[in-house]
Coordinates of C-alpha atoms (C1' of nucleotides) in Angstrom, one line a residue:
Chain Q
M1275 CA 54.0 -83.3 -87.6
P1276 CA 57.5 -82.9 -88.9
E1277 CA 57.5 -80.3 -91.9
L1278 CA 60.6 -79.7 -94.9
P1279 CA 62.6 -78.3 -92.4
E1280 CA 62.3 -80.9 -89.3
V1281 CA 62.2 -83.7 -91.9
E1282 CA 65.9 -82.1 -93.1
V1283 CA 67.0 -81.9 -89.9
V1284 CA 66.5 -85.6 -89.3
R1285 CA 68.1 -86.4 -92.8
R1286 CA 71.7 -84.3 -91.8
G1287 CA 71.4 -86.4 -88.4
L1288 CA 71.4 -89.6 -90.4
Q1289 CA 73.8 -88.7 -92.6
R1290 CA 76.0 -88.5 -89.8
G1291 CA 75.0 -91.1 -87.2
V1292 CA 74.3 -94.4 -90.2
V1293 CA 76.1 -93.7 -93.7
G1294 CA 78.6 -96.0 -94.2
R1295 CA 77.3 -98.9 -91.2
T1296 CA 76.1 -102.1 -92.2
V1297 CA 72.7 -103.5 -90.9
S1298 CA 73.7 -106.8 -88.6
A1299 CA 69.7 -106.5 -87.6
V1300 CA 66.2 -106.1 -87.4
E1301 CA 63.2 -106.2 -85.3
V1302 CA 59.7 -104.7 -86.2
R1303 CA 57.9 -104.4 -83.1
H1304 CA 54.8 -103.5 -84.6
P1305 CA 52.9 -104.4 -88.4
R1306 CA 51.4 -101.0 -89.2
A1307 CA 54.8 -99.4 -89.5
V1308 CA 55.9 -101.1 -92.2
R1309 CA 52.1 -101.4 -94.0
R1310 CA 53.8 -99.3 -96.7
H1311 CA 56.5 -102.7 -97.6
V1312 CA 54.3 -105.1 -98.7
A1313 CA 56.0 -108.3 -99.1
G1314 CA 56.3 -107.8 -94.9
A1315 CA 58.4 -107.3 -92.2
E1316 CA 60.4 -110.5 -92.4
D1317 CA 61.6 -110.1 -96.5
L1318 CA 62.0 -106.3 -95.3
A1319 CA 64.7 -107.3 -92.2
G1320 CA 66.6 -109.7 -95.2
L1321 CA 67.0 -106.8 -97.4
L1322 CA 68.5 -104.9 -95.0
L1323 CA 70.6 -107.2 -93.4
G1324 CA 74.0 -107.2 -94.0
R1325 CA 73.5 -103.5 -96.4
R1326 CA 75.6 -100.9 -95.9
V1327 CA 74.2 -97.7 -96.1
E1328 CA 75.8 -95.3 -98.7
D1329 CA 73.7 -92.0 -98.6
A1330 CA 70.8 -90.1 -96.8
C1331 CA 68.8 -88.4 -99.1
R1332 CA 65.3 -86.6 -98.9
R1333 CA 63.0 -85.3 -101.3
G1334 CA 60.1 -83.0 -99.9
K1335 CA 58.9 -85.0 -96.7
Y1336 CA 60.4 -88.2 -97.7
L1337 CA 63.4 -89.8 -96.6
W1338 CA 65.4 -92.4 -98.4
L1339 CA 68.7 -94.0 -97.7
P1340 CA 70.4 -95.9 -100.8
L1341 CA 71.7 -99.8 -99.6
D1342 CA 74.9 -101.0 -101.4
S1343 CA 72.2 -103.3 -103.1
G1344 CA 70.7 -101.0 -105.1
D1345 CA 67.6 -100.4 -103.2
A1346 CA 67.1 -98.4 -100.7
L1347 CA 65.9 -97.7 -96.7
Q1348 CA 62.6 -95.2 -97.4
A1349 CA 60.8 -93.4 -94.2
H1350 CA 58.3 -90.9 -93.5
L1351 CA 57.7 -89.5 -90.6
G1352 CA 54.1 -89.3 -90.6
M1353 CA 52.6 -86.9 -88.2
S1354 CA 54.4 -88.2 -85.0
G1355 CA 57.4 -90.0 -86.4
Q1356 CA 61.0 -89.6 -84.9
L1357 CA 63.7 -91.7 -86.2
L1358 CA 66.6 -91.6 -83.2
V1359 CA 70.0 -92.7 -83.4
V1360 CA 70.7 -93.8 -79.9
P1361 CA 72.5 -96.5 -78.2
A1362 CA 71.6 -100.0 -78.1
A1363 CA 71.8 -99.8 -74.1
T1364 CA 69.0 -96.7 -74.3
P1365 CA 65.5 -98.2 -73.0
V1366 CA 62.7 -98.9 -75.5
E1367 CA 60.6 -96.3 -75.9
A1368 CA 56.5 -96.0 -75.3
H1369 CA 56.0 -96.1 -79.5
L1370 CA 59.2 -98.1 -80.7
R1371 CA 57.9 -99.1 -83.6
V1372 CA 61.3 -100.4 -86.4
R1373 CA 65.1 -100.7 -84.4
L1374 CA 68.1 -101.7 -86.9
A1375 CA 71.6 -102.3 -84.8
F1376 CA 74.7 -101.8 -86.9
T1377 CA 77.7 -104.5 -87.7
D1378 CA 79.8 -101.8 -85.3
G1379 CA 78.2 -102.6 -82.1
G1380 CA 77.2 -98.6 -81.7
A1381 CA 73.7 -96.8 -81.9
E1382 CA 71.0 -98.3 -83.1
L1383 CA 69.0 -96.9 -85.5
R1384 CA 65.3 -96.0 -84.2
F1385 CA 61.8 -95.7 -85.3
V1386 CA 59.6 -94.3 -83.3
D1387 CA 55.4 -93.2 -83.5
Q1388 CA 52.8 -92.8 -81.6
R1389 CA 50.1 -92.0 -84.5
T1390 CA 51.8 -94.8 -87.3
F1391 CA 50.5 -92.6 -89.2
G1392 CA 54.6 -92.9 -90.5
G1393 CA 56.8 -95.6 -91.3
I1394 CA 59.4 -97.7 -93.2
A1395 CA 60.1 -99.7 -96.2
V1396 CA 62.5 -101.4 -98.7
V1397 CA 61.7 -100.0 -102.2
A1398 CA 63.9 -100.1 -105.3
G1399 CA 66.7 -97.5 -105.6
G1400 CA 66.4 -94.0 -107.3
A1401 CA 66.9 -90.4 -107.4
P1402 CA 64.1 -90.5 -106.0
P1403 CA 62.9 -94.0 -105.7
A1404 CA 59.9 -94.4 -108.0
S1405 CA 58.1 -95.5 -105.0
I1406 CA 57.2 -91.7 -104.6
A1407 CA 58.0 -90.2 -108.8
H1408 CA 54.5 -88.2 -107.6
I1409 CA 56.2 -86.3 -105.3
A1410 CA 56.9 -83.0 -107.0
P1411 CA 60.9 -81.5 -105.9
D1412 CA 60.9 -78.8 -103.0
P1413 CA 61.1 -75.7 -103.4
L1414 CA 65.2 -75.8 -101.9
D1415 CA 65.7 -78.5 -104.2
P1416 CA 68.4 -76.8 -107.2
A1417 CA 66.5 -78.8 -109.5
F1418 CA 62.7 -76.9 -108.3
D1419 CA 61.1 -75.3 -111.2
E1420 CA 60.2 -72.1 -110.4
D1421 CA 58.4 -71.3 -114.1
A1422 CA 57.1 -75.0 -114.0
F1423 CA 55.5 -73.7 -110.6
V1424 CA 53.8 -70.7 -111.6
H1425 CA 52.2 -72.3 -114.6
A1426 CA 50.7 -75.5 -113.3
L1427 CA 49.6 -73.2 -110.3
R1428 CA 47.6 -71.2 -112.5
R1429 CA 46.5 -73.9 -114.5
R1430 CA 44.9 -74.9 -110.3
R1431 CA 41.1 -74.8 -109.8
T1432 CA 41.3 -74.7 -105.5
G1433 CA 42.6 -72.4 -103.2
L1434 CA 45.9 -71.4 -102.5
K1435 CA 46.4 -73.3 -99.3
R1436 CA 44.8 -76.8 -100.9
A1437 CA 47.9 -75.7 -103.4
L1438 CA 50.2 -75.3 -101.0
L1439 CA 50.1 -78.4 -99.6
D1440 CA 49.3 -80.8 -102.5
Q1441 CA 52.5 -82.5 -102.5
R1442 CA 52.2 -83.5 -106.1
L1443 CA 52.4 -79.7 -107.3
I1444 CA 55.0 -78.2 -104.8
S1445 CA 56.5 -80.7 -101.7
G1446 CA 57.7 -80.2 -98.5
I1447 CA 54.8 -77.8 -96.8
G1448 CA 52.7 -78.8 -94.7
N1449 CA 50.2 -76.7 -92.2
I1450 CA 52.5 -74.9 -89.8
Y1451 CA 54.5 -73.4 -93.5
A1452 CA 51.8 -72.8 -95.5
D1453 CA 50.0 -70.7 -93.2
E1454 CA 53.8 -69.2 -92.2
A1455 CA 54.3 -68.3 -96.0
L1456 CA 51.3 -66.4 -96.9
W1457 CA 51.1 -64.4 -94.2
R1458 CA 54.4 -63.0 -94.8
A1459 CA 53.6 -63.0 -98.6
G1460 CA 50.6 -60.9 -97.2
L1461 CA 48.3 -63.6 -99.4
H1462 CA 44.4 -65.3 -98.2
Y1463 CA 44.9 -69.5 -98.0
A1464 CA 41.3 -69.7 -100.0
R1465 CA 43.0 -66.7 -102.8
A1466 CA 41.1 -68.9 -105.9
T1467 CA 44.4 -70.1 -107.9
E1468 CA 43.7 -68.9 -111.5
T1469 CA 43.5 -65.6 -110.1
V1470 CA 46.9 -65.4 -109.1
R1471 CA 49.0 -63.1 -111.1
R1472 CA 53.4 -64.1 -111.7
G1473 CA 54.5 -61.7 -109.6
E1474 CA 51.7 -62.8 -106.5
A1475 CA 53.0 -66.6 -107.4
L1476 CA 57.5 -65.1 -107.1
R1477 CA 56.6 -63.4 -104.1
L1478 CA 54.9 -66.2 -102.3
L1479 CA 57.7 -68.5 -103.3
V1480 CA 60.3 -66.0 -102.3
A1481 CA 58.4 -66.5 -98.3
V1482 CA 58.3 -69.8 -99.0
R1483 CA 61.9 -70.8 -98.5
A1484 CA 62.4 -67.9 -96.3
V1485 CA 60.6 -69.4 -93.6
L1486 CA 61.6 -72.7 -94.2
G1487 CA 65.0 -71.5 -94.6
E1488 CA 64.8 -70.0 -91.4
A1489 CA 63.3 -72.5 -89.9
L1490 CA 65.9 -75.1 -90.8
Q1491 CA 68.3 -72.9 -89.0
A1492 CA 66.2 -72.7 -85.8
G1493 CA 66.0 -76.7 -85.7
G1494 CA 62.9 -76.9 -86.7
T1495 CA 59.2 -76.2 -84.9
S1496 CA 58.6 -78.4 -82.0
F1497 CA 55.8 -77.3 -79.7
D1498 CA 56.0 -81.1 -77.3
A1499 CA 59.0 -84.0 -77.6
L1500 CA 56.9 -85.2 -81.0
Y1501 CA 59.2 -83.6 -82.8
V1502 CA 63.1 -84.0 -82.5
D1503 CA 66.4 -84.6 -84.1
T1504 CA 68.2 -88.2 -84.2
E1505 CA 69.5 -87.3 -81.2
G1506 CA 66.4 -86.1 -79.3
V1507 CA 66.9 -82.8 -79.1
S1508 CA 63.9 -80.5 -79.8
G1509 CA 63.3 -77.6 -82.4
R1510 CA 63.6 -73.7 -81.6
F1511 CA 61.5 -71.8 -84.1
E1512 CA 58.0 -71.8 -82.5
R1513 CA 58.4 -68.6 -80.8
A1514 CA 59.3 -67.1 -84.4
L1515 CA 56.0 -68.1 -85.7
A1516 CA 53.4 -65.1 -86.8
V1517 CA 50.9 -66.5 -87.1
Y1518 CA 50.3 -70.3 -86.7
G1519 CA 48.6 -71.2 -83.6
R1520 CA 48.5 -67.7 -82.5
R1521 CA 44.5 -66.9 -82.3
G1522 CA 43.7 -63.7 -80.7
Q1523 CA 47.3 -62.9 -80.4
P1524 CA 48.3 -60.0 -81.8
C1525 CA 49.6 -59.7 -85.6
P1526 CA 53.8 -59.4 -85.4
R1527 CA 53.5 -56.9 -89.1
C1528 CA 49.6 -54.6 -87.7
G1529 CA 48.9 -55.3 -83.9
T1530 CA 45.3 -57.0 -85.5
P1531 CA 44.1 -60.3 -83.6
I1532 CA 45.1 -63.3 -85.9
R1533 CA 41.9 -65.5 -87.1
R1534 CA 42.1 -69.3 -86.8
E1535 CA 39.4 -70.7 -89.0
A1536 CA 38.2 -74.1 -90.0
F1537 CA 40.0 -75.7 -93.0
M1538 CA 40.2 -78.6 -94.2
N1539 CA 39.6 -80.9 -90.9
R1540 CA 42.2 -79.1 -89.8
S1541 CA 43.0 -74.8 -89.0
A1542 CA 44.6 -72.0 -91.2
Y1543 CA 46.4 -69.2 -89.3
S1544 CA 45.9 -65.7 -90.7
C1545 CA 46.2 -61.9 -89.7
P1546 CA 42.5 -60.4 -91.1
R1547 CA 44.2 -57.5 -91.8
C1548 CA 47.4 -58.4 -93.9
Q1549 CA 45.5 -61.0 -95.8
P1550 CA 41.9 -59.6 -96.4
R1551 CA 39.2 -62.1 -98.1
P1552 CA 39.1 -62.0 -101.8
R1553 CA 35.8 -61.2 -103.2
R1554 CA 35.6 -64.7 -104.4
P1555 CA 37.1 -67.0 -101.6
H1556 CA 37.8 -70.7 -103.1
L1557 CA 37.2 -72.6 -100.0
Chain G
dA411 C1' 41.7 -86.2 -115.5
dG412 C1' 41.6 -82.8 -111.2
dT413 C1' 39.8 -82.3 -107.2
dT414 C1' 37.7 -83.3 -102.6
dC415 C1' 36.9 -85.9 -98.1
dA416 C1' 37.0 -89.7 -95.1
dA417 C1' 39.9 -93.0 -92.8
dC418 C1' 44.1 -94.7 -90.8
dC419 C1' 45.7 -93.6 -84.9
dT420 C1' 47.5 -92.5 -79.8
dG421 C1' 47.3 -89.0 -76.6
dA422 C1' 46.8 -83.9 -74.9
dA423 C1' 43.8 -80.7 -73.2
dA424 C1' 39.6 -78.5 -73.1
dG425 C1' 34.7 -78.8 -72.2
dC426 C1' 31.1 -80.1 -69.7
Chain C
dT1111 C1' 36.9 -85.9 -60.0
dG1112 C1' 35.9 -88.3 -63.9
dC1113 C1' 33.1 -88.5 -68.7
dT1114 C1' 33.3 -86.6 -73.4
dT1115 C1' 35.1 -83.9 -77.1
dT1116 C1' 38.2 -81.9 -80.1
dC1117 C1' 42.2 -81.1 -81.5
dA1118 C1' 47.4 -82.6 -83.0
dG1119 C1' 53.0 -81.0 -88.0
dG1120 C1' 50.2 -86.2 -93.3
dT1121 C1' 49.1 -89.3 -97.3
dT1122 C1' 46.1 -92.5 -99.3
dG1123 C1' 42.3 -94.2 -102.2
dA1124 C1' 38.3 -93.8 -103.0
dA1125 C1' 34.7 -91.4 -104.6
dC1126 C1' 32.4 -87.2 -106.8

DNA sequence: AGTTCAACCTGAAAGC
DNA sequence: TGCTTTCAGGTTGAAC
């Protein structure tokens, strides 16, 4: 569920809540949450015990916490993952998968995940770790290369939204912000990437950055209690959404009812008037 | 090599 | 009131 703004809100919470602290205990309550750590739960615990958290980093939707051992604790929230920093006495959550305690006896770090699509692992450190080398820089990263993105996009043989969702091309964008950015840029989700002009691609990038930045300012988008920050607080960006989840409601720009179409086993929301279907769509 | 899609899960909401 | 179906913020590996 979480996309770049939501993950960045969590990163900031981890920066405040766990950086500088030393791990004193690790409890893995569900093996699926650590399946990316191939050596298993005990090995993961061994690599964490006694280690100090040095920093809180993010690329796209991936998080990692560099440790004083040179390794890093990597996390992905999947569709329903939460990283909570809560007092040790807090009752166990229904979907608590992993908990970490610290030597200062203060708040615990808890990984809670209803659907277990997310997970954590200890990986070799890096900026970013080699384990996420396939994830492209995200559009809020100073290292993001606009020219490289535009050229790579136009070399693709796919549809515009498929490309935005491909984390190897550009990272951090998911189903909500892809639809919102395409609406802001006035582009259809099935537009063939090879026909996108440079100016259109740059306009799309402006829209992507704007919507991600505004969502971050609002603390992210929370439709339900599944997305919350490290202190359990929901984001407020839902009310600012123009198209996502608004089937049949008026387009904020022209009043035309928003359409919802099946797309990649999920949904694509768009305005039929602001985002006309291209002559030769690539679905 | 590039592109697409089923599979991985739980639970809420809608449909009958 | 149930029972069934649909849908949900994502990624990956395998098939084409």
